[in-house]
Every structure is written in C-alpha cells, then in structure tokens.
CSV table of C-alpha atoms and ligand atoms in Angstrom, one decimal:
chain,number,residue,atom,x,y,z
X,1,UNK,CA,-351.9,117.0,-133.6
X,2,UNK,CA,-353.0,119.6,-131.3
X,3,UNK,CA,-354.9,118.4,-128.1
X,4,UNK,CA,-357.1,120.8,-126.1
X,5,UNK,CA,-355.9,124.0,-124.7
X,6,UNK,CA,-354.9,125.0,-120.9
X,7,UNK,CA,-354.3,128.8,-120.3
X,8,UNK,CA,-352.5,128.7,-117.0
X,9,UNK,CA,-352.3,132.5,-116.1
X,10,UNK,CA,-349.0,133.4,-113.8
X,11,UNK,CA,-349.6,135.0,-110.1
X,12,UNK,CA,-346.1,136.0,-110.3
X,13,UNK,CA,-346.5,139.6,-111.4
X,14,UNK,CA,-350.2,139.8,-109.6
X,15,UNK,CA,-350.8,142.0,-106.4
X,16,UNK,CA,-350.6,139.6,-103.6
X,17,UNK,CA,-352.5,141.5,-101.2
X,18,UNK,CA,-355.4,140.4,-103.2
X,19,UNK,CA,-354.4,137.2,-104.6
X,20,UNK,CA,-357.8,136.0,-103.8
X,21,UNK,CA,-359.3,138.3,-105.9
X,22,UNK,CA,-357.1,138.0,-108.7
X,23,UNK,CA,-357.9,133.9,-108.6
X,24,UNK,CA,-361.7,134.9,-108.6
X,25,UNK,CA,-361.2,136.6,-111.8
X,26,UNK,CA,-359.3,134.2,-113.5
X,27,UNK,CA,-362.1,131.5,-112.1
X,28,UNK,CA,-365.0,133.3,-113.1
X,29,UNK,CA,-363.3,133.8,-116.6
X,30,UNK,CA,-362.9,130.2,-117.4
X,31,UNK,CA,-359.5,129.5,-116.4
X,32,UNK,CA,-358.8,125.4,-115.5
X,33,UNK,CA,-355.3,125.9,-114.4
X,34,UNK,CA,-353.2,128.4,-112.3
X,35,UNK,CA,-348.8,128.7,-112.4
X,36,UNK,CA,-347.6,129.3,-109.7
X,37,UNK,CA,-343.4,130.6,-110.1
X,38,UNK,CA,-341.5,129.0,-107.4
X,39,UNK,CA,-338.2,130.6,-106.8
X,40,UNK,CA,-334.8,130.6,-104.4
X,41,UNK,CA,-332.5,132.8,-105.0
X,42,UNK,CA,-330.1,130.2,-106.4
X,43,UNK,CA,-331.0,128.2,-109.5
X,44,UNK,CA,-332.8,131.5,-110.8
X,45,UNK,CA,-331.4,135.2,-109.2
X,46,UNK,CA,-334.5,136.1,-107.6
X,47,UNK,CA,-336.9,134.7,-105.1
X,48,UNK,CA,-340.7,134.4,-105.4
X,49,UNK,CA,-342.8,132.0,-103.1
X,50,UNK,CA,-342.9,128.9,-101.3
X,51,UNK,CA,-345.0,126.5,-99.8
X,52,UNK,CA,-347.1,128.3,-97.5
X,53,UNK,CA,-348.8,130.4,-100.7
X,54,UNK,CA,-349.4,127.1,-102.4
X,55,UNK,CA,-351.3,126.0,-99.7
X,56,UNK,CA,-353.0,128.5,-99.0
X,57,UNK,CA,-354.5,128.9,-102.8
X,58,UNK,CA,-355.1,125.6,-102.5
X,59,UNK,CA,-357.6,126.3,-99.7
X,60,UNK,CA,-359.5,129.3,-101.6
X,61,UNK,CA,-359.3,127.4,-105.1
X,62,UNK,CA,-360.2,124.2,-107.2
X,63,UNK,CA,-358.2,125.5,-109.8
X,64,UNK,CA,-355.3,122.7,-111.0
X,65,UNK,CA,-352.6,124.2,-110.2
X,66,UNK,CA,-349.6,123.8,-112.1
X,67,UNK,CA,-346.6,124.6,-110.0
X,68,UNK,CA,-343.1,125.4,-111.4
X,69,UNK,CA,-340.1,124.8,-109.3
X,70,UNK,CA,-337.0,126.8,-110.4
X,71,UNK,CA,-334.8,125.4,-107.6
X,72,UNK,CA,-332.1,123.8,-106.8
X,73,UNK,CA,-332.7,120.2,-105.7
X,74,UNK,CA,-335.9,120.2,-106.3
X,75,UNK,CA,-336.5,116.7,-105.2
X,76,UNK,CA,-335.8,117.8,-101.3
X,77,UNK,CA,-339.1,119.8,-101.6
X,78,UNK,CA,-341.3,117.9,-104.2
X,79,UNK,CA,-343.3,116.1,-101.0
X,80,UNK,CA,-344.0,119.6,-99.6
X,81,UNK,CA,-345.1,120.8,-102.9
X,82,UNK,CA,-347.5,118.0,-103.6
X,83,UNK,CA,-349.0,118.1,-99.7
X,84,UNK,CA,-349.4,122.0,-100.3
X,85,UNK,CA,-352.1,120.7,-102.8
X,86,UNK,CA,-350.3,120.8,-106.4
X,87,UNK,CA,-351.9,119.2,-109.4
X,88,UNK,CA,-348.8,119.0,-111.6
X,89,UNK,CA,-345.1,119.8,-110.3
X,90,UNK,CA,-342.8,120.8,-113.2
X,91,UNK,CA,-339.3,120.4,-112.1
X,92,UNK,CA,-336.2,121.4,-114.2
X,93,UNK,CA,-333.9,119.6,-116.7
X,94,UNK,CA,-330.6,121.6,-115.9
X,95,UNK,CA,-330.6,120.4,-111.9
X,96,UNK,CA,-332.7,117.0,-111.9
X,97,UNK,CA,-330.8,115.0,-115.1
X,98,UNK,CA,-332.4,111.6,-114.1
X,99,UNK,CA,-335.6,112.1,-115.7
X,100,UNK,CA,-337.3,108.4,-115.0
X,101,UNK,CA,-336.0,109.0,-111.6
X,102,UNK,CA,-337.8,112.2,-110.9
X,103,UNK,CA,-340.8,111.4,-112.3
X,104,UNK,CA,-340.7,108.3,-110.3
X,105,UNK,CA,-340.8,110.4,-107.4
X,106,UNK,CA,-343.2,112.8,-108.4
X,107,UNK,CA,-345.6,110.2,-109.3
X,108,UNK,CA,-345.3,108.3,-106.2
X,109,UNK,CA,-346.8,111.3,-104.5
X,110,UNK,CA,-349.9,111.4,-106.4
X,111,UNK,CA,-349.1,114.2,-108.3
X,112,UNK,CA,-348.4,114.9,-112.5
X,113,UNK,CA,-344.8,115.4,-113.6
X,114,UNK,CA,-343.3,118.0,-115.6
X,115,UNK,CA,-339.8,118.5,-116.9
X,116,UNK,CA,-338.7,122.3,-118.1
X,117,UNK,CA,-335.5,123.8,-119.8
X,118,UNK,CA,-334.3,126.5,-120.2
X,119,UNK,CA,-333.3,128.9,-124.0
X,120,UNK,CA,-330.1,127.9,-123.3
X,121,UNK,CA,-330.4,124.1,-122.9
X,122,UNK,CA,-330.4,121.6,-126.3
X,123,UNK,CA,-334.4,120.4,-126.6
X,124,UNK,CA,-332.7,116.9,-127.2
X,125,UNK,CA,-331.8,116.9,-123.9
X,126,UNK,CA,-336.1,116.7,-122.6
X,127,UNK,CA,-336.7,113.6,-125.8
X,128,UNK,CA,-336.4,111.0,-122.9
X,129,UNK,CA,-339.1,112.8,-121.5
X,130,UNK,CA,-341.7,111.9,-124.1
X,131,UNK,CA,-343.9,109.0,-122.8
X,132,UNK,CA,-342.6,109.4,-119.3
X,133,UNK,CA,-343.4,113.3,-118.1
X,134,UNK,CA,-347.0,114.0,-118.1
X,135,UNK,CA,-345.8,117.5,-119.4
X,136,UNK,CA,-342.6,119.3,-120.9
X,137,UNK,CA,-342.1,122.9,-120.7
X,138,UNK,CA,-340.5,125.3,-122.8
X,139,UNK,CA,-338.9,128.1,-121.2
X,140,UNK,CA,-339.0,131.5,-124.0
X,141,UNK,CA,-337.1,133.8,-121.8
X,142,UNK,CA,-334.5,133.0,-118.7
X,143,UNK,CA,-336.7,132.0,-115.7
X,144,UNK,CA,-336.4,134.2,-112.9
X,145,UNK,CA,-338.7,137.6,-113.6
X,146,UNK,CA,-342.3,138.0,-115.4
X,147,UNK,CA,-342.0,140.4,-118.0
X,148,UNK,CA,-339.5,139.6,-120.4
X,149,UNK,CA,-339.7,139.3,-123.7
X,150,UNK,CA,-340.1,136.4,-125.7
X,151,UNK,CA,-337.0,134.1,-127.2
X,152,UNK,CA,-337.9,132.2,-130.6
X,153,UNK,CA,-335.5,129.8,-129.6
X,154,UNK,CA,-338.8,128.7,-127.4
X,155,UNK,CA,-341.3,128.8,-130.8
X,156,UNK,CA,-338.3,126.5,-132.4
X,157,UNK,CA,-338.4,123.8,-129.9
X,158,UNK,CA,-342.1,123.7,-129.8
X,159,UNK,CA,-342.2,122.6,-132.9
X,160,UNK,CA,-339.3,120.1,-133.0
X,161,UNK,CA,-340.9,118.3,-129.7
X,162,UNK,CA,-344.6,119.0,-131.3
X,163,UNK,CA,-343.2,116.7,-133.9
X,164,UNK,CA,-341.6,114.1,-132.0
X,165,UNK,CA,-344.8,113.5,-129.5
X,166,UNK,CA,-346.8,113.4,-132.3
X,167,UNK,CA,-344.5,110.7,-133.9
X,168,UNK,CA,-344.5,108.6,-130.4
X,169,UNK,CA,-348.1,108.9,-130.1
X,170,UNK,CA,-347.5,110.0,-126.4
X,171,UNK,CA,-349.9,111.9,-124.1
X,172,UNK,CA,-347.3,114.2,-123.0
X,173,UNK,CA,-348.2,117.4,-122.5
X,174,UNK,CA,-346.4,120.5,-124.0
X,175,UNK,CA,-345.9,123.8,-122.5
X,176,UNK,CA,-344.4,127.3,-123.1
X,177,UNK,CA,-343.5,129.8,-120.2
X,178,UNK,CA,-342.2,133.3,-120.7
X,179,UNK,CA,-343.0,136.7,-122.7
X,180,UNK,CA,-346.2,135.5,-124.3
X,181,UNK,CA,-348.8,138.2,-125.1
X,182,UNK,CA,-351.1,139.4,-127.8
X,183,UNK,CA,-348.4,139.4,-130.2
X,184,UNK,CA,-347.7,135.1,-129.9
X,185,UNK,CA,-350.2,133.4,-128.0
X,186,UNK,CA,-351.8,132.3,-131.3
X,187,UNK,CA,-348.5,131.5,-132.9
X,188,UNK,CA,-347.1,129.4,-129.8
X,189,UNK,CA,-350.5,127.4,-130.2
X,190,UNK,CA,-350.2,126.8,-133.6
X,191,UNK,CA,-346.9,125.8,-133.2
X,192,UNK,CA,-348.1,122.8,-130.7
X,193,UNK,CA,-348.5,124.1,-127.6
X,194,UNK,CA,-350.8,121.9,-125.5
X,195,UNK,CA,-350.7,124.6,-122.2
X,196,UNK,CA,-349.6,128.5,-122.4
X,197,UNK,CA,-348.4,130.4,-119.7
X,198,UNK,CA,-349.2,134.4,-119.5
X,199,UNK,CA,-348.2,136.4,-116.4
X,200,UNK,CA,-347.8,140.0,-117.0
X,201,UNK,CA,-349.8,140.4,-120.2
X,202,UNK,CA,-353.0,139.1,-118.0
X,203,UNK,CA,-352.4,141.4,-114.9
X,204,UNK,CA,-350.9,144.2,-116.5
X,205,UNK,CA,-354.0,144.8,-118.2
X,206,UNK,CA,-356.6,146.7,-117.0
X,207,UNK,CA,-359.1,144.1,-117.1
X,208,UNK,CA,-357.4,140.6,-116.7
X,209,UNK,CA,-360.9,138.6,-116.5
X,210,UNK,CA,-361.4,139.9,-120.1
X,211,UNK,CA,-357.8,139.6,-121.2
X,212,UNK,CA,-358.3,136.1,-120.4
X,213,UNK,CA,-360.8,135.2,-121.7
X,214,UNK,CA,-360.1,136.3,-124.6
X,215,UNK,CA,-356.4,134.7,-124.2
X,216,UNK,CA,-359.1,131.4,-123.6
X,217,UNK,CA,-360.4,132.5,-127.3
X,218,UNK,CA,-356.9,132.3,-128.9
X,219,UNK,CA,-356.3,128.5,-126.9
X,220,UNK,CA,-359.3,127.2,-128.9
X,221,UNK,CA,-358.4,128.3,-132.1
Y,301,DX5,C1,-340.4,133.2,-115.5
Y,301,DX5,C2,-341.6,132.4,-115.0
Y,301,DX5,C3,-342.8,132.7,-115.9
Y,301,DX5,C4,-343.2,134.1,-116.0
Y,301,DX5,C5,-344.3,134.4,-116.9
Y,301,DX5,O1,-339.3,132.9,-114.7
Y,301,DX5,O2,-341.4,131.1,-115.1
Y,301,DX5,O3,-343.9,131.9,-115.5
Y,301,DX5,O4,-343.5,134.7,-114.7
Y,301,DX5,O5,-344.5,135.7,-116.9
Y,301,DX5,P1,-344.6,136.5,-118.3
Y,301,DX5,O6,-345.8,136.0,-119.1
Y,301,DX5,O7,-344.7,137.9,-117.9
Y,301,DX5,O8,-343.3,136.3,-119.0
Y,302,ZN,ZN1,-343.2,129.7,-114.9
C-alpha cells in the first residue's frame, strides 16, 4: 500500500555559501523534508558535515529534517545530532547490528529512528526493523558521494521490504537514497517507496525550485 510521499532533497552537492538560499527554494517549492549526508572519513571515504551545519539549518528552517549518519559508532554522536535539531536520525545497519538497541536510544531522545544498508548488504538483514524503526532506507549506490548512478539492487529491495511492511501492517517508513533522477523517481515510487532522496538531480539543474516541484508531482502519483 503506498502511504503519502516525502521528497527529501540532498544539500550534499548544493553550494554552501548559500545554503540558505538553496533551503528557501526547496521551502517555497513545497518540500516537507530536507537530508542532510553526514560523513567521517571512515565508514564512507569521504567527509561531508557535522553538527554545527545541522544546527545551524535548524535555526533558518522548519523543514523536518531527515539526517543520515554514515559513521562509524554512530551512537557516540546520536545526542549531538538530535540537540542540533534533527527530526529523524537514520543510522546504519553494517556498524549498529542491535537494531532494538539503537532505536531505543534514538527514541529516548525525542527523535524518529531510521536504519539504512547499504547495495552490498542482504535486505534480510533490516526485516527486524519492521515495526520497530520509524523508517528503513535503501541505499541505490555506495554512500559516500552525490552523483552516482543508480544500483537496481536498490529497486529490488524496495519491493521485497514494500511487501513485507505491508504484510505486518507496520507504519514503517521506507526510503531510497542514491542516483535518483528523472529517469527513476516514478519507478522507485511505484515500487513502494514512502520517502525519495534526490541530491544532484535537484541542484544540478538550473532551476531546482522547479525541478522539485515537479519531483513533488512524481511523489503524488
Ligand atoms: C550518498 C548520499 C546521498 C546522495 C544523494 O552517500 O547518502 O544522499 O548524496 O545524492 P544523489 O541524488 O546525487 O545520488
Ligand atoms: Zn543520504
């Protein structure tokens, strides 16, 4: 059954010398949600941003703001995250194993709980997630860089975990993260997704405000 749609546009290939203005845009377009790409250097190869940019968005924006944390230990930072003003902290499968546990802790701090894999990791490894994480994510490409181009494996485990939601009658959320663009978005929907992530196909175009909302189009489809 598909629930409503959340567009949650990626900063992480924006200009951030006018991340402000880039926010606006998406704001004034219609956009609920906002990723923001956490990274260190050591669970993905490449570093992004941290807590200080989460807060200070958080100052300049209602938006919910849906942060993904590719790092290592995630549950040393997950309090700093949630302070910083996070809505949803999505943390992943392949370095936090004890699902319940995370959660837990996530959901102790007044914030929504998600649980991501990567291409390379089984989807049955996320089932215990079902019923317990307010959201699952998909990774389509190998976190780390915007830009890359989109894995089917992704589209496959959409529609297995589409499936067994559906089957549990659980309001868990599902998500997909990497290389989608005009080409997918409506297929990745289709397929079950609850929540899309777009990063370079919004602010690559020359008019992101209308790319997304017509990207907002697709999710209502
Ligand atoms: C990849 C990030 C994604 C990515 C999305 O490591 O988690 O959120 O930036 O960007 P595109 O849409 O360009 O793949
Ligand atoms: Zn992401």
């Amino acid at each position: 059954m598909l629930k409503k749609g959340y567009l949650s546009p990626s900063i992480l290939t924006c200009d951030f010398t006018c991340l402000e203005k880039s926010i606006k845009i998406l704001e004034k377009a219609g956009c609920a949600w906002l990723h923001l790409d956490v990274m260190d250097g050591h669970f993905v190869p490449n570093i992004s941003f941290g807590v200080p940019i989460v807060q200070s968005i958080r100052k300049k924006s209602l938006l919910f703001l849906d942060t993904h944390l590719m790092i290592s230990e995630p549950e040393k930072y997950i309090k700093a995250f949630a302070k910083a003003g996070s809505n949803l902290l999505t943390v992943h499968i392949e370095v936090c194993p004890d699902i319940q546990k995370i959660v837990k802790a996530i959901h102790s701090l007044g914030v929504k709980a998600g649980i991501s894999l990567n291409p390379g990791t089984p989807v049955e490894l996320v089932e215990p997630a079902i019923g317990v994480a307010d959201l699952i994510l998909v990774m389509s490409v190998n976190p780390g860089f915007g830009g890359q181009s989109f894995m089917p494996v992704g589209l496959e485990k959409i529609k297995w975990l589409r499936k067994k939601i559906d089957h549990a009658g659980a309001k868990t959320l599902l998500q997909i993260d990497g290389g989608i663009n005009d080409n997918n978005l409506h297929t990745v929907r289709k397929a079950g997704a609850d929540s899309v992530v777009v990063g370079s196909a919004l602010f690559s175009d020359p008019d992101p405000g209308n790319k997304a909302s017509e990207y907002l189009k697709i999710m209502e489809l």
